[in-house]
mmCIF file of C-alpha atoms in Angstrom:
data_model
loop_
_atom_site.group_PDB
_atom_site.id
_atom_site.type_symbol
_atom_site.label_atom_id
_atom_site.label_comp_id
_atom_site.label_asym_id
_atom_site.label_seq_id
_atom_site.Cartn_x
_atom_site.Cartn_y
_atom_site.Cartn_z
ATOM 1 C CA MET A 19 18.642 -9.955 -4.402
ATOM 2 C CA ALA A 20 20.902 -12.715 -3.155
ATOM 3 C CA GLN A 21 23.314 -12.425 -0.342
ATOM 4 C CA GLY A 22 26.929 -11.544 -1.130
ATOM 5 C CA HIS A 23 26.378 -7.892 -1.949
ATOM 6 C CA SER A 24 29.335 -5.560 -2.622
ATOM 7 C CA VAL A 25 30.509 -2.677 -0.452
ATOM 8 C CA ASP A 26 29.088 -0.304 -3.124
ATOM 9 C CA GLU A 27 25.669 -1.819 -2.853
ATOM 10 C CA TYR A 28 25.631 -1.391 0.838
ATOM 11 C CA LEU A 29 26.801 2.221 0.491
ATOM 12 C CA GLU A 30 24.055 2.906 -2.083
ATOM 13 C CA THR A 31 21.530 1.509 0.305
ATOM 14 C CA ILE A 32 22.767 3.561 3.244
ATOM 15 C CA TYR A 33 22.825 6.628 1.020
ATOM 16 C CA PHE A 34 19.122 6.102 0.244
ATOM 17 C CA LEU A 35 18.269 5.561 3.906
ATOM 18 C CA ALA A 36 20.022 8.699 4.829
ATOM 19 C CA PHE A 37 17.578 10.761 2.633
ATOM 20 C CA PRO A 38 17.812 13.769 3.039
ATOM 21 C CA ILE A 39 21.441 12.840 2.825
ATOM 22 C CA GLY A 40 23.484 13.066 6.055
ATOM 23 C CA GLU A 41 22.612 10.424 8.652
ATOM 24 C CA TYR A 42 20.365 7.510 9.363
ATOM 25 C CA THR A 43 18.368 8.323 12.483
ATOM 26 C CA PRO A 44 15.424 5.981 13.244
ATOM 27 C CA HIS A 45 12.254 7.876 13.862
ATOM 28 C CA GLY A 46 10.326 6.840 16.950
ATOM 29 C CA SER A 47 11.220 4.355 19.710
ATOM 30 C CA GLY A 48 9.888 1.417 17.662
ATOM 31 C CA ALA A 49 11.879 2.200 14.511
ATOM 32 C CA PRO A 50 14.218 -0.500 13.270
ATOM 33 C CA PRO A 51 18.030 0.026 13.548
ATOM 34 C CA LEU A 52 20.154 0.506 10.509
ATOM 35 C CA ALA A 53 21.172 -3.137 10.239
ATOM 36 C CA SER A 54 17.547 -4.234 10.104
ATOM 37 C CA ARG A 55 16.626 -1.678 7.363
ATOM 38 C CA VAL A 56 19.690 -2.501 5.282
ATOM 39 C CA ALA A 57 18.988 -6.261 5.664
ATOM 40 C CA GLU A 58 15.344 -5.702 4.562
ATOM 41 C CA MET A 59 16.291 -3.652 1.496
ATOM 42 C CA LEU A 60 19.034 -5.982 0.264
ATOM 43 C CA HIS A 61 17.204 -9.178 1.256
ATOM 44 C CA VAL A 62 19.991 -10.419 3.479
ATOM 45 C CA SER A 63 20.162 -11.649 7.112
ATOM 46 C CA ARG A 64 20.570 -8.942 9.757
ATOM 47 C CA ALA A 65 23.760 -10.770 10.813
ATOM 48 C CA SER A 66 25.224 -10.336 7.265
ATOM 49 C CA ALA A 67 24.149 -6.665 7.252
ATOM 50 C CA GLY A 68 25.698 -6.126 10.651
ATOM 51 C CA GLU A 69 29.024 -7.674 9.660
ATOM 52 C CA MET A 70 29.183 -5.462 6.505
ATOM 53 C CA LEU A 71 28.364 -2.360 8.518
ATOM 54 C CA LYS A 72 31.230 -3.234 10.837
ATOM 55 C CA ARG A 73 33.461 -3.557 7.841
ATOM 56 C CA LEU A 74 32.306 -0.212 6.461
ATOM 57 C CA GLU A 75 33.048 1.409 9.828
ATOM 58 C CA ALA A 76 36.453 -0.206 10.038
ATOM 59 C CA GLU A 77 37.224 1.086 6.455
ATOM 60 C CA GLY A 78 36.287 4.640 7.414
ATOM 61 C CA LEU A 79 33.224 4.802 5.208
ATOM 62 C CA ILE A 80 30.618 5.196 7.959
ATOM 63 C CA GLU A 81 30.802 6.212 11.595
ATOM 64 C CA ARG A 82 28.422 6.240 14.561
ATOM 65 C CA GLY A 83 27.140 9.445 15.967
ATOM 66 C CA THR A 84 26.470 10.462 19.530
ATOM 67 C CA ARG A 85 22.995 8.806 19.311
ATOM 68 C CA LYS A 86 24.329 5.758 17.575
ATOM 69 C CA GLU A 87 23.051 7.065 14.202
ATOM 70 C CA ALA A 88 24.931 5.941 11.162
ATOM 71 C CA LEU A 89 26.825 8.729 9.376
ATOM 72 C CA LEU A 90 28.477 8.550 6.021
ATOM 73 C CA THR A 91 31.971 9.913 6.470
ATOM 74 C CA PRO A 92 33.344 12.256 3.767
ATOM 75 C CA ALA A 93 35.029 9.314 2.058
ATOM 76 C CA GLY A 94 31.995 7.162 2.389
ATOM 77 C CA ARG A 95 29.694 9.841 1.027
ATOM 78 C CA GLU A 96 31.959 10.535 -1.941
ATOM 79 C CA ARG A 97 32.094 6.850 -2.805
ATOM 80 C CA ALA A 98 28.338 6.478 -2.332
ATOM 81 C CA GLU A 99 27.694 9.478 -4.659
ATOM 82 C CA ARG A 100 29.773 7.943 -7.344
ATOM 83 C CA VAL A 101 27.990 4.625 -7.062
ATOM 84 C CA VAL A 102 24.540 6.298 -7.141
ATOM 85 C CA ARG A 103 25.461 8.408 -10.160
ATOM 86 C CA LYS A 104 26.723 5.403 -12.072
ATOM 87 C CA HIS A 105 23.533 3.506 -11.282
ATOM 88 C CA ARG A 106 21.260 6.286 -12.539
ATOM 89 C CA ILE A 107 23.282 6.752 -15.830
ATOM 90 C CA ILE A 108 23.097 3.030 -16.428
ATOM 91 C CA GLU A 109 19.284 3.130 -15.848
ATOM 92 C CA ARG A 110 18.978 5.866 -18.474
ATOM 93 C CA LEU A 111 21.064 3.850 -20.936
ATOM 94 C CA LEU A 112 18.725 0.885 -20.446
ATOM 95 C CA THR A 113 15.531 2.960 -20.892
ATOM 96 C CA ASP A 114 16.722 5.374 -23.522
ATOM 97 C CA PHE A 115 18.579 3.067 -25.833
ATOM 98 C CA MET A 116 17.541 -0.501 -24.950
ATOM 99 C CA GLY A 117 13.766 -0.123 -24.451
ATOM 100 C CA TYR A 118 13.541 -1.339 -20.799
ATOM 101 C CA THR A 119 10.850 -0.017 -18.590
ATOM 102 C CA GLY A 120 11.881 2.137 -15.656
ATOM 103 C CA ALA A 121 11.233 -0.706 -13.201
ATOM 104 C CA GLU A 122 13.164 -3.183 -15.440
ATOM 105 C CA ALA A 123 16.016 -0.776 -15.744
ATOM 106 C CA HIS A 124 16.519 -0.542 -12.045
ATOM 107 C CA GLU A 125 16.823 -4.310 -11.625
ATOM 108 C CA ARG A 126 19.232 -4.599 -14.625
ATOM 109 C CA ALA A 127 21.342 -1.704 -13.415
ATOM 110 C CA ASP A 128 21.873 -3.436 -10.117
ATOM 111 C CA GLN A 129 23.207 -6.409 -12.004
ATOM 112 C CA LEU A 130 25.470 -4.317 -14.271
ATOM 113 C CA GLY A 131 26.968 -1.842 -11.838
ATOM 114 C CA ASP A 132 30.367 -3.490 -11.583
ATOM 115 C CA THR A 133 30.505 -4.041 -15.434
ATOM 116 C CA PHE A 134 31.168 -0.401 -16.324
ATOM 117 C CA THR A 135 34.345 1.495 -15.462
ATOM 118 C CA GLU A 136 34.209 5.133 -14.540
ATOM 119 C CA GLU A 137 35.574 6.026 -17.957
ATOM 120 C CA MET A 138 32.774 4.058 -19.612
ATOM 121 C CA ILE A 139 30.194 5.814 -17.504
ATOM 122 C CA GLU A 140 31.506 9.240 -18.612
ATOM 123 C CA ARG A 141 31.212 8.215 -22.242
ATOM 124 C CA ILE A 142 27.723 6.856 -21.741
ATOM 125 C CA ASP A 143 26.705 10.055 -19.951
ATOM 126 C CA GLU A 144 28.059 12.178 -22.847
ATOM 127 C CA ARG A 145 26.353 9.954 -25.513
ATOM 128 C CA LEU A 146 23.009 10.273 -23.579
ATOM 129 C CA GLY A 147 23.339 14.124 -23.629
ATOM 130 C CA HIS A 148 24.016 14.402 -19.864
ATOM 131 C CA PRO A 149 20.546 13.431 -18.623
ATOM 132 C CA GLU A 150 19.407 15.294 -15.545
ATOM 133 C CA ARG A 151 17.436 12.457 -13.904
ATOM 134 C CA CYS A 152 17.035 8.740 -13.755
ATOM 135 C CA PRO A 153 13.771 7.158 -14.964
ATOM 136 C CA HIS A 154 12.478 7.354 -11.419
ATOM 137 C CA GLY A 155 12.964 11.098 -11.029
ATOM 138 C CA TRP A 156 16.223 11.065 -8.918
ATOM 139 C CA PRO A 157 18.830 13.662 -10.136
ATOM 140 C CA VAL A 158 21.850 12.150 -11.639
ATOM 141 C CA ASP A 159 23.953 14.841 -9.980
ATOM 142 C CA PRO A 160 23.957 14.172 -6.169
ATOM 143 C CA GLU A 161 24.519 17.913 -5.543
ATOM 144 C CA VAL A 162 21.232 18.726 -7.354
ATOM 145 C CA GLU A 163 19.548 15.890 -5.484
ATOM 146 C CA GLN A 164 20.579 17.328 -2.142
ATOM 147 C CA ALA A 165 19.648 20.875 -3.006
ATOM 148 C CA GLU A 166 16.232 19.671 -4.072
ATOM 149 C CA ASN A 167 15.609 17.599 -0.915
ATOM 150 C CA ALA A 168 14.246 20.497 1.240
ATOM 151 C CA GLY A 169 11.334 21.036 -1.130
ATOM 152 C CA LEU A 170 10.130 17.422 -1.117
ATOM 153 C CA ALA A 171 8.190 15.387 1.362
ATOM 154 C CA PRO A 172 6.975 11.663 1.341
ATOM 155 C CA LEU A 173 3.288 11.266 0.446
ATOM 156 C CA ALA A 174 2.798 9.602 3.837
ATOM 157 C CA SER A 175 3.477 12.880 5.567
ATOM 158 C CA LEU A 176 0.777 14.893 3.817
ATOM 159 C CA PRO A 177 -2.755 15.607 5.096
ATOM 160 C CA ALA A 178 -5.879 15.091 3.128
ATOM 161 C CA GLY A 179 -6.613 17.776 0.574
ATOM 162 C CA THR A 180 -3.012 18.421 -0.395
ATOM 163 C CA HIS A 181 -2.208 18.881 -4.093
ATOM 164 C CA ALA A 182 1.219 17.633 -5.070
ATOM 165 C CA THR A 183 3.442 16.613 -7.991
ATOM 166 C CA ILE A 184 5.346 13.320 -7.747
ATOM 167 C CA VAL A 185 9.033 13.943 -8.223
ATOM 168 C CA ARG A 186 10.771 10.778 -7.220
ATOM 169 C CA LEU A 187 10.069 7.077 -6.626
ATOM 170 C CA ALA A 188 11.775 4.932 -4.053
ATOM 171 C CA GLU A 189 13.474 2.201 -6.098
ATOM 172 C CA HIS A 190 14.979 -0.307 -3.786
ATOM 173 C CA ASP A 191 11.837 -2.523 -3.568
ATOM 174 C CA GLY A 192 11.498 -3.926 -7.067
ATOM 175 C CA ASP A 193 7.946 -5.085 -6.621
ATOM 176 C CA LEU A 194 6.872 -1.703 -5.251
ATOM 177 C CA LEU A 195 8.601 0.019 -8.065
ATOM 178 C CA HIS A 196 6.685 -1.999 -10.592
ATOM 179 C CA TRP A 197 3.500 -1.307 -8.695
ATOM 180 C CA PHE A 198 4.121 2.488 -8.891
ATOM 181 C CA TYR A 199 4.302 2.302 -12.663
ATOM 182 C CA ASP A 200 1.364 0.046 -13.018
ATOM 183 C CA GLN A 201 -0.718 2.597 -10.976
ATOM 184 C CA GLU A 202 0.604 5.575 -12.991
ATOM 185 C CA LEU A 203 2.210 6.916 -9.857
ATOM 186 C CA VAL A 204 5.223 8.225 -11.814
ATOM 187 C CA PRO A 205 7.400 11.352 -11.825
ATOM 188 C CA GLY A 206 5.480 14.334 -13.102
ATOM 189 C CA ALA A 207 2.041 12.983 -12.168
ATOM 190 C CA GLU A 208 -0.272 15.565 -10.518
ATOM 191 C CA ILE A 209 -2.053 14.045 -7.500
ATOM 192 C CA VAL A 210 -4.533 15.095 -4.781
ATOM 193 C CA VAL A 211 -4.536 13.368 -1.358
ATOM 194 C CA GLU A 212 -8.212 12.516 -0.914
ATOM 195 C CA SER A 213 -7.772 10.732 2.400
ATOM 196 C CA ALA A 214 -4.872 10.011 4.743
ATOM 197 C CA GLU A 215 -5.221 7.414 7.439
ATOM 198 C CA PRO A 216 -1.742 6.260 8.432
ATOM 199 C CA ALA A 217 -3.059 4.429 11.514
ATOM 200 C CA ALA A 218 -5.086 2.307 9.152
ATOM 201 C CA ASP A 219 -2.224 1.908 6.707
ATOM 202 C CA GLN A 220 -4.191 3.514 3.956
ATOM 203 C CA PHE A 221 -4.102 6.599 1.760
ATOM 204 C CA VAL A 222 -6.244 7.398 -1.145
ATOM 205 C CA VAL A 223 -4.883 9.737 -3.892
ATOM 206 C CA LEU A 224 -6.516 10.927 -7.093
ATOM 207 C CA VAL A 225 -4.523 10.714 -10.304
ATOM 208 C CA GLU A 226 -6.269 12.673 -13.003
ATOM 209 C CA GLY A 227 -9.463 12.191 -10.956
ATOM 210 C CA ASP A 228 -9.167 8.432 -10.627
ATOM 211 C CA PRO A 229 -8.638 7.163 -7.036
ATOM 212 C CA ARG A 230 -5.723 4.965 -6.061
ATOM 213 C CA ALA A 231 -5.489 3.171 -2.814
ATOM 214 C CA VAL A 232 -1.936 3.472 -1.415
ATOM 215 C CA SER A 233 -0.440 1.698 1.592
ATOM 216 C CA GLU A 234 1.725 3.498 4.066
ATOM 217 C CA LYS A 235 4.734 1.671 2.727
ATOM 218 C CA ALA A 236 4.033 2.906 -0.805
ATOM 219 C CA ALA A 237 3.157 6.388 0.389
ATOM 220 C CA THR A 238 6.539 6.571 2.250
ATOM 221 C CA GLY A 239 8.233 5.827 -1.024
ATOM 222 C CA LEU A 240 6.597 8.511 -3.127
ATOM 223 C CA PHE A 241 8.532 11.713 -2.759
ATOM 224 C CA VAL A 242 6.367 14.693 -3.843
ATOM 225 C CA ARG A 243 6.454 18.487 -4.143
ATOM 226 C CA PRO A 244 3.330 19.933 -2.467
ATOM 227 C CA SER A 245 1.673 22.651 -4.436
#
């Protein structure tokens, strides 16, 4: 994605980084700060991300906590939730009516987000029959998403031998999202963690008995419900 992203795109990215929704707190002393993670996900410079974060803070959309973590303010969270819901409904329009794959739909929805008004989104939602989830498994309703969070875990956190069901796919890395679909690591798939070696950046999971080698980056982006 090119530089010059909108406030809404930044808020959507921060919303994802705050999963489970609330705050972005780096884990571990070597974890990157928010500006670095946002810059990585939006493919912009850290300076550009830093400037936008300052703007979001000045506009009252994010604030810094006592440990310098980034918090979505009530206004920021409300706006981010509207953006996220719109994105997921557009994705369903693209897959259900226009024949795009799930990975393609994410890319197109990024491009089309500013095209649709709130009124148009409500009409699309009604015409689609009020879909419950986007193609990648994320609930369209943010309240449902947040209620579901406690029962999910990233694949990277699971020990070998764990049985689980894939529920959601991280979608901000387009190449990784395509890879998930190519490897049949999709919502609803039943998997078994055959081996977990995070220090070696490698996990092996079984999908219907067939092994898949999964990097730690990919394993971090697969949100599953352990059996």
